[in-house]
């Protein structure tokens, strides 16, 4: 299976944020982001769950990649299926779940999860 990022979608995202400062867009593998360790303040994402969009990534690999790049005082906001919340709540998780809100989206009931990295 081949995953492709639509260059027009990436360009549209950049145009939508052109009035903001300190925002950069990059095309990369979500499990191997090209950012330095601890360099990202906020991550807002709707990762592929393998339901409507096929995915090669497993959520634990994404969480590990995001934990590497997020600053110690950073925040992660992501849209996930409810069963993924246990990944945040696991004893060995690198994340502290701050808040979760279930929503209705195209017949599904995902959760918006907000988390911060656990202090190392």
Short mmCIF file of C-alpha atoms in Angstrom, two decimals, residues 9-117:
data_model
loop_
_atom_site.label_atom_id
_atom_site.label_comp_id
_atom_site.label_asym_id
_atom_site.label_seq_id
_atom_site.Cartn_x
_atom_site.Cartn_y
_atom_site.Cartn_z
CA UNK A 9 -3.68 19.92 0.30
CA UNK A 10 -0.33 20.82 1.84
CA UNK A 11 -0.26 24.10 -0.11
CA UNK A 12 -3.85 24.88 0.96
CA UNK A 13 -2.90 24.31 4.61
CA UNK A 14 0.01 26.72 4.29
CA UNK A 15 -2.25 29.33 2.65
CA UNK A 16 -4.82 28.96 5.44
CA UNK A 17 -2.14 29.69 8.04
CA UNK A 18 -0.23 32.39 6.17
CA UNK A 19 -1.43 35.09 8.58
CA UNK A 20 0.06 33.19 11.54
CA UNK A 21 3.68 33.25 12.65
CA UNK A 22 5.83 30.38 13.82
CA UNK A 23 3.95 27.71 11.87
CA UNK A 24 5.66 25.40 9.41
CA UNK A 25 4.30 22.61 7.22
CA UNK A 26 6.28 19.59 6.15
CA UNK A 27 5.56 16.40 4.29
CA UNK A 28 6.92 13.43 6.24
CA UNK A 29 6.15 10.00 7.61
CA UNK A 30 4.06 10.56 10.75
CA UNK A 31 6.07 7.93 12.66
CA UNK A 32 9.39 9.53 11.64
CA UNK A 33 8.94 13.30 11.78
CA UNK A 34 12.06 15.22 10.69
CA UNK A 35 11.98 17.61 13.65
CA UNK A 36 14.64 17.68 16.37
CA UNK A 37 13.90 16.19 19.79
CA UNK A 38 11.82 18.52 21.97
CA UNK A 39 11.39 21.11 19.23
CA UNK A 40 7.59 21.13 18.79
CA UNK A 41 5.28 23.08 21.11
CA UNK A 42 1.93 21.77 19.86
CA UNK A 43 0.76 18.82 17.81
CA UNK A 44 -2.80 18.84 16.46
CA UNK A 45 -3.59 15.78 14.40
CA UNK A 46 -6.22 13.46 13.03
CA UNK A 47 -4.16 10.35 12.26
CA UNK A 48 -5.47 7.64 9.96
CA UNK A 49 -7.20 4.99 12.07
CA UNK A 50 -7.26 2.30 9.42
CA UNK A 51 -11.02 2.58 8.97
CA UNK A 52 -11.80 5.18 6.30
CA UNK A 53 -8.17 5.66 5.32
CA UNK A 54 -5.73 2.76 5.25
CA UNK A 55 -2.71 3.12 7.46
CA UNK A 56 0.62 1.41 7.82
CA UNK A 57 1.33 3.07 11.17
CA UNK A 58 0.35 1.74 14.56
CA UNK A 59 -0.81 4.27 17.12
CA UNK A 60 1.89 3.38 19.69
CA UNK A 61 4.57 4.17 17.09
CA UNK A 62 2.95 7.54 16.44
CA UNK A 63 2.75 8.33 20.15
CA UNK A 64 6.44 7.48 20.54
CA UNK A 65 7.42 9.68 17.60
CA UNK A 66 5.34 12.58 18.87
CA UNK A 67 6.78 12.19 22.38
CA UNK A 68 10.27 12.49 20.97
CA UNK A 69 9.63 15.77 19.15
CA UNK A 70 7.33 17.51 21.63
CA UNK A 71 8.69 20.03 24.12
CA UNK A 72 8.47 19.16 27.82
CA UNK A 73 5.68 21.75 28.23
CA UNK A 74 4.04 20.83 24.91
CA UNK A 75 0.51 19.67 24.17
CA UNK A 76 -0.91 17.02 21.89
CA UNK A 77 -4.48 17.21 20.60
CA UNK A 78 -5.62 14.33 18.45
CA UNK A 79 -8.80 12.75 17.17
CA UNK A 80 -8.83 9.02 17.94
CA UNK A 81 -11.25 6.11 18.31
CA UNK A 82 -12.34 5.73 21.97
CA UNK A 83 -10.42 2.48 22.37
CA UNK A 84 -7.16 4.36 21.70
CA UNK A 85 -7.56 6.34 24.95
CA UNK A 86 -6.14 3.41 26.90
CA UNK A 87 -2.78 4.11 25.20
CA UNK A 88 -2.66 7.42 27.07
CA UNK A 89 -3.83 5.92 30.34
CA UNK A 90 -1.48 2.93 30.40
CA UNK A 91 0.92 2.93 33.34
CA UNK A 92 3.95 2.92 31.05
CA UNK A 93 2.58 5.64 28.79
CA UNK A 94 4.80 8.64 28.08
CA UNK A 95 1.66 10.80 28.01
CA UNK A 96 -0.66 12.25 30.64
CA UNK A 97 -4.24 12.51 29.39
CA UNK A 98 -5.56 15.94 30.38
CA UNK A 99 -8.99 15.87 28.80
CA UNK A 100 -11.10 13.88 26.37
CA UNK A 101 -14.32 14.77 24.57
CA UNK A 102 -16.35 12.36 22.48
CA UNK A 103 -17.78 13.76 19.24
CA UNK A 104 -19.95 12.45 16.43
CA UNK A 105 -18.28 12.33 13.02
CA UNK A 106 -19.64 10.56 9.92
CA UNK A 107 -21.45 7.94 11.99
CA UNK A 108 -18.39 7.30 14.18
CA UNK A 109 -17.87 8.52 17.75
CA UNK A 110 -14.19 9.41 18.04
CA UNK A 111 -12.63 11.25 20.94
CA UNK A 112 -10.67 14.46 20.92
CA UNK A 113 -7.84 13.75 23.34
CA UNK A 114 -5.61 16.42 24.85
CA UNK A 115 -2.42 15.19 26.49
CA UNK A 116 0.91 16.43 27.71
CA UNK A 117 4.18 14.55 27.91
#
